[in-house]
């Protein structure tokens, strides 16, 4: 029996690569039944994109846990009939094809909601469902560039820099999940589903946040500042006696506390460094002075000293050290999973928890392609003979 806050919902997952599976994973981790629709082996249009099992097993397991897999050729009339039967029982259908593809397949929002008016239909695209760029292929790095993120990432003068994670993909997925949840809540009032849309480009722009506001409100074009905050000094990465430390001494109160902890009271007393605009104007001087002080102690010593003084700071971990950090282990965001082939592994958990609806005790491994095809078809009333015929015809 399924448990979790969303266990009453059934999600049909027609997504691939990353943004769509990221959205679907929110529901799968909270107990929803997720049926992943995959192209049958031998059918035209098979998926050889990054994110498939053959490209990166760890990535695939992390993205597609807690799902069932049904192979289905939606280009075949019999396959479309199976999809329609699933839609009648589903709450959500989510896809991230190029905008025109769903209409050519006959599975657009109006077509599927005509079968089930309560269906919430969700679409993720690169650039939106219409407009001059609607049919451009959407990839994370392209959205990072067009959405402004690369122009404010990296050090001044070194050219645009991509962020080290697929941020546009991930944010589009999470924003899509938020939109689906909003539509499901609204359905409780109206009794009807609706079409939820987001795109990599919109999601990336939304994540610019205060950087976008600098332009929209103040008409200032944000620039690159490397590891430093563009509006307050000192922040960023400083070398210590044995490594590096991340500092966020934001505002005048933090500035005075920092100077005291670093034993450089003359900086706090300098009237030319009394506020953020003044310190920003003399960024190199400020960073040079406190940088010299940081070289006198280890990262651990400075972390303890600054935190005692109420100055936000912390070490900079490599990914392996992230998961050995005591606080990270206490939070339990690495979810243990028993895998029949890989053994005892962990996946990256969701960064929220519900007090009355804890997650399922252990995630289930990502399914092999078509693992649950026969079982799902039997639920829909197909007998073994008919399933064999559908397999022979490469419908499933």
Short mmCIF file of N, CA, C and O in Angstrom, two decimals, residues 70-119:
data_model
loop_
_atom_site.label_atom_id
_atom_site.label_comp_id
_atom_site.label_asym_id
_atom_site.label_seq_id
_atom_site.Cartn_x
_atom_site.Cartn_y
_atom_site.Cartn_z
N UNK A 70 6.24 1.68 -18.09
CA UNK A 70 5.38 1.07 -19.12
C UNK A 70 5.94 1.46 -20.48
O UNK A 70 6.08 2.64 -20.78
N UNK A 71 6.30 0.48 -21.28
CA UNK A 71 6.70 0.79 -22.65
C UNK A 71 5.45 0.96 -23.50
O UNK A 71 4.52 0.14 -23.44
N UNK A 72 5.42 2.04 -24.30
CA UNK A 72 4.20 2.36 -25.04
C UNK A 72 4.55 3.17 -26.28
O UNK A 72 5.18 4.23 -26.18
N UNK A 73 4.14 2.67 -27.43
CA UNK A 73 4.32 3.38 -28.69
C UNK A 73 3.06 4.20 -28.96
O UNK A 73 2.05 3.67 -29.44
N UNK A 74 3.11 5.47 -28.63
CA UNK A 74 1.93 6.32 -28.76
C UNK A 74 1.66 6.73 -30.21
O UNK A 74 0.64 7.36 -30.50
N UNK A 75 2.55 6.34 -31.13
CA UNK A 75 2.29 6.60 -32.54
C UNK A 75 1.37 5.54 -33.14
O UNK A 75 0.79 5.76 -34.22
N UNK A 76 1.25 4.41 -32.47
CA UNK A 76 0.37 3.34 -32.93
C UNK A 76 -1.04 3.54 -32.38
O UNK A 76 -1.18 3.94 -31.22
N UNK A 77 -2.08 3.30 -33.16
CA UNK A 77 -3.45 3.48 -32.65
C UNK A 77 -3.72 2.68 -31.39
O UNK A 77 -4.38 3.17 -30.47
N UNK A 78 -3.20 1.45 -31.33
CA UNK A 78 -3.42 0.64 -30.13
C UNK A 78 -2.71 1.26 -28.92
O UNK A 78 -3.20 1.18 -27.80
N UNK A 79 -1.53 1.84 -29.17
CA UNK A 79 -0.81 2.50 -28.08
C UNK A 79 -1.55 3.72 -27.58
O UNK A 79 -1.61 3.99 -26.37
N UNK A 80 -2.13 4.47 -28.52
CA UNK A 80 -2.90 5.65 -28.12
C UNK A 80 -4.13 5.24 -27.33
O UNK A 80 -4.52 5.92 -26.37
N UNK A 81 -4.74 4.12 -27.68
CA UNK A 81 -5.90 3.63 -26.93
C UNK A 81 -5.51 3.26 -25.50
O UNK A 81 -6.26 3.53 -24.55
N UNK A 82 -4.33 2.67 -25.33
CA UNK A 82 -3.85 2.36 -23.97
C UNK A 82 -3.63 3.65 -23.19
O UNK A 82 -4.00 3.75 -22.01
N UNK A 83 -3.02 4.64 -23.84
CA UNK A 83 -2.81 5.92 -23.16
C UNK A 83 -4.14 6.52 -22.72
O UNK A 83 -4.28 7.02 -21.59
N UNK A 84 -5.14 6.49 -23.59
CA UNK A 84 -6.45 7.04 -23.23
C UNK A 84 -7.04 6.33 -22.02
O UNK A 84 -7.65 6.97 -21.15
N UNK A 85 -6.87 5.02 -21.96
CA UNK A 85 -7.37 4.27 -20.80
C UNK A 85 -6.67 4.70 -19.52
O UNK A 85 -7.30 4.83 -18.46
N UNK A 86 -5.37 4.96 -19.62
CA UNK A 86 -4.62 5.44 -18.45
C UNK A 86 -5.05 6.84 -18.05
O UNK A 86 -5.19 7.16 -16.87
N UNK A 87 -5.27 7.69 -19.05
CA UNK A 87 -5.67 9.08 -18.79
C UNK A 87 -6.99 9.14 -18.03
O UNK A 87 -7.18 9.99 -17.17
N UNK A 88 -7.91 8.24 -18.34
CA UNK A 88 -9.21 8.25 -17.66
C UNK A 88 -9.06 8.06 -16.15
O UNK A 88 -9.89 8.51 -15.38
N UNK A 89 -7.97 7.40 -15.73
CA UNK A 89 -7.77 7.11 -14.32
C UNK A 89 -6.72 8.01 -13.66
O UNK A 89 -6.50 7.94 -12.46
N UNK A 90 -6.07 8.87 -14.45
CA UNK A 90 -4.92 9.63 -13.95
C UNK A 90 -5.34 11.00 -13.43
O UNK A 90 -6.41 11.52 -13.75
N UNK A 91 -4.46 11.57 -12.64
CA UNK A 91 -4.64 12.94 -12.14
C UNK A 91 -3.78 13.93 -12.90
O UNK A 91 -4.17 15.10 -13.07
N UNK A 92 -2.59 13.51 -13.33
CA UNK A 92 -1.63 14.41 -13.96
C UNK A 92 -0.98 13.71 -15.13
O UNK A 92 -0.62 12.53 -15.05
N UNK A 93 -0.85 14.44 -16.24
CA UNK A 93 -0.02 14.01 -17.36
C UNK A 93 1.03 15.09 -17.56
O UNK A 93 0.70 16.27 -17.68
N UNK A 94 2.30 14.70 -17.59
CA UNK A 94 3.37 15.69 -17.73
C UNK A 94 4.28 15.30 -18.87
O UNK A 94 4.67 14.14 -19.01
N UNK A 95 4.62 16.31 -19.71
CA UNK A 95 5.48 16.05 -20.86
C UNK A 95 6.46 17.21 -21.04
O UNK A 95 6.20 18.33 -20.58
N UNK A 96 7.59 16.92 -21.69
CA UNK A 96 8.52 18.00 -22.04
C UNK A 96 9.05 17.83 -23.46
O UNK A 96 10.23 18.02 -23.74
N UNK A 97 8.12 17.49 -24.37
CA UNK A 97 8.45 17.49 -25.80
C UNK A 97 8.61 18.93 -26.30
O UNK A 97 8.21 19.89 -25.62
N UNK A 98 9.13 19.07 -27.50
CA UNK A 98 9.01 20.37 -28.15
C UNK A 98 7.52 20.66 -28.31
O UNK A 98 6.70 19.74 -28.49
N UNK A 99 7.13 21.94 -28.28
CA UNK A 99 5.70 22.26 -28.22
C UNK A 99 4.84 21.63 -29.30
O UNK A 99 3.68 21.30 -29.06
N UNK A 100 5.38 21.43 -30.52
CA UNK A 100 4.54 20.91 -31.60
C UNK A 100 4.36 19.39 -31.56
O UNK A 100 3.43 18.86 -32.16
N UNK A 101 5.23 18.69 -30.84
CA UNK A 101 5.24 17.23 -30.90
C UNK A 101 3.95 16.64 -30.35
O UNK A 101 3.37 15.70 -30.92
N UNK A 102 3.49 17.15 -29.22
CA UNK A 102 2.30 16.56 -28.59
C UNK A 102 1.08 16.64 -29.49
O UNK A 102 0.21 15.75 -29.45
N UNK A 103 1.00 17.68 -30.30
CA UNK A 103 -0.16 17.80 -31.20
C UNK A 103 -0.04 16.82 -32.35
O UNK A 103 -1.05 16.26 -32.81
N UNK A 104 1.18 16.60 -32.85
CA UNK A 104 1.37 15.61 -33.92
C UNK A 104 1.07 14.20 -33.43
O UNK A 104 0.60 13.36 -34.19
N UNK A 105 1.32 13.96 -32.13
CA UNK A 105 1.02 12.64 -31.57
C UNK A 105 -0.46 12.50 -31.19
O UNK A 105 -0.92 11.39 -30.90
N UNK A 106 -1.19 13.62 -31.17
CA UNK A 106 -2.60 13.57 -30.77
C UNK A 106 -2.78 13.49 -29.27
O UNK A 106 -3.79 12.95 -28.79
N UNK A 107 -1.81 14.03 -28.51
CA UNK A 107 -1.90 13.95 -27.04
C UNK A 107 -1.75 15.34 -26.41
O UNK A 107 -1.19 15.49 -25.33
N UNK A 108 -2.27 16.36 -27.11
CA UNK A 108 -2.23 17.71 -26.57
C UNK A 108 -3.16 17.88 -25.38
O UNK A 108 -3.98 17.00 -25.08
N UNK A 109 -3.09 19.01 -24.70
CA UNK A 109 -3.89 19.20 -23.49
C UNK A 109 -5.39 19.14 -23.74
O UNK A 109 -6.12 18.54 -22.94
N UNK A 110 -5.87 19.73 -24.80
CA UNK A 110 -7.31 19.68 -25.08
C UNK A 110 -7.76 18.27 -25.41
O UNK A 110 -8.85 17.84 -25.01
N UNK A 111 -6.91 17.54 -26.13
CA UNK A 111 -7.27 16.18 -26.53
C UNK A 111 -7.36 15.24 -25.33
O UNK A 111 -8.30 14.44 -25.22
N UNK A 112 -6.41 15.33 -24.41
CA UNK A 112 -6.45 14.44 -23.25
C UNK A 112 -7.46 14.90 -22.21
O UNK A 112 -8.10 14.07 -21.55
N UNK A 113 -7.65 16.20 -22.08
CA UNK A 113 -8.64 16.68 -21.10
C UNK A 113 -10.07 16.47 -21.59
O UNK A 113 -11.00 16.50 -20.80
N UNK A 114 -10.23 16.24 -22.88
CA UNK A 114 -11.56 15.86 -23.38
C UNK A 114 -11.93 14.46 -22.89
O UNK A 114 -13.11 14.15 -22.68
N UNK A 115 -10.92 13.63 -22.66
CA UNK A 115 -11.14 12.28 -22.14
C UNK A 115 -11.37 12.33 -20.63
O UNK A 115 -12.23 11.62 -20.09
N UNK A 116 -10.61 13.18 -19.93
CA UNK A 116 -10.71 13.31 -18.48
C UNK A 116 -10.61 14.79 -18.11
O UNK A 116 -9.51 15.33 -17.98
N UNK A 117 -11.75 15.48 -17.95
CA UNK A 117 -11.71 16.91 -17.66
C UNK A 117 -11.01 17.26 -16.35
O UNK A 117 -10.61 18.41 -16.15
N UNK A 118 -10.84 16.29 -15.46
CA UNK A 118 -10.16 16.55 -14.19
C UNK A 118 -8.63 16.46 -14.32
O UNK A 118 -7.91 16.75 -13.37
N UNK A 119 -8.16 16.09 -15.49
CA UNK A 119 -6.72 15.90 -15.68
C UNK A 119 -5.98 17.23 -15.61
O UNK A 119 -6.35 18.20 -16.26
#
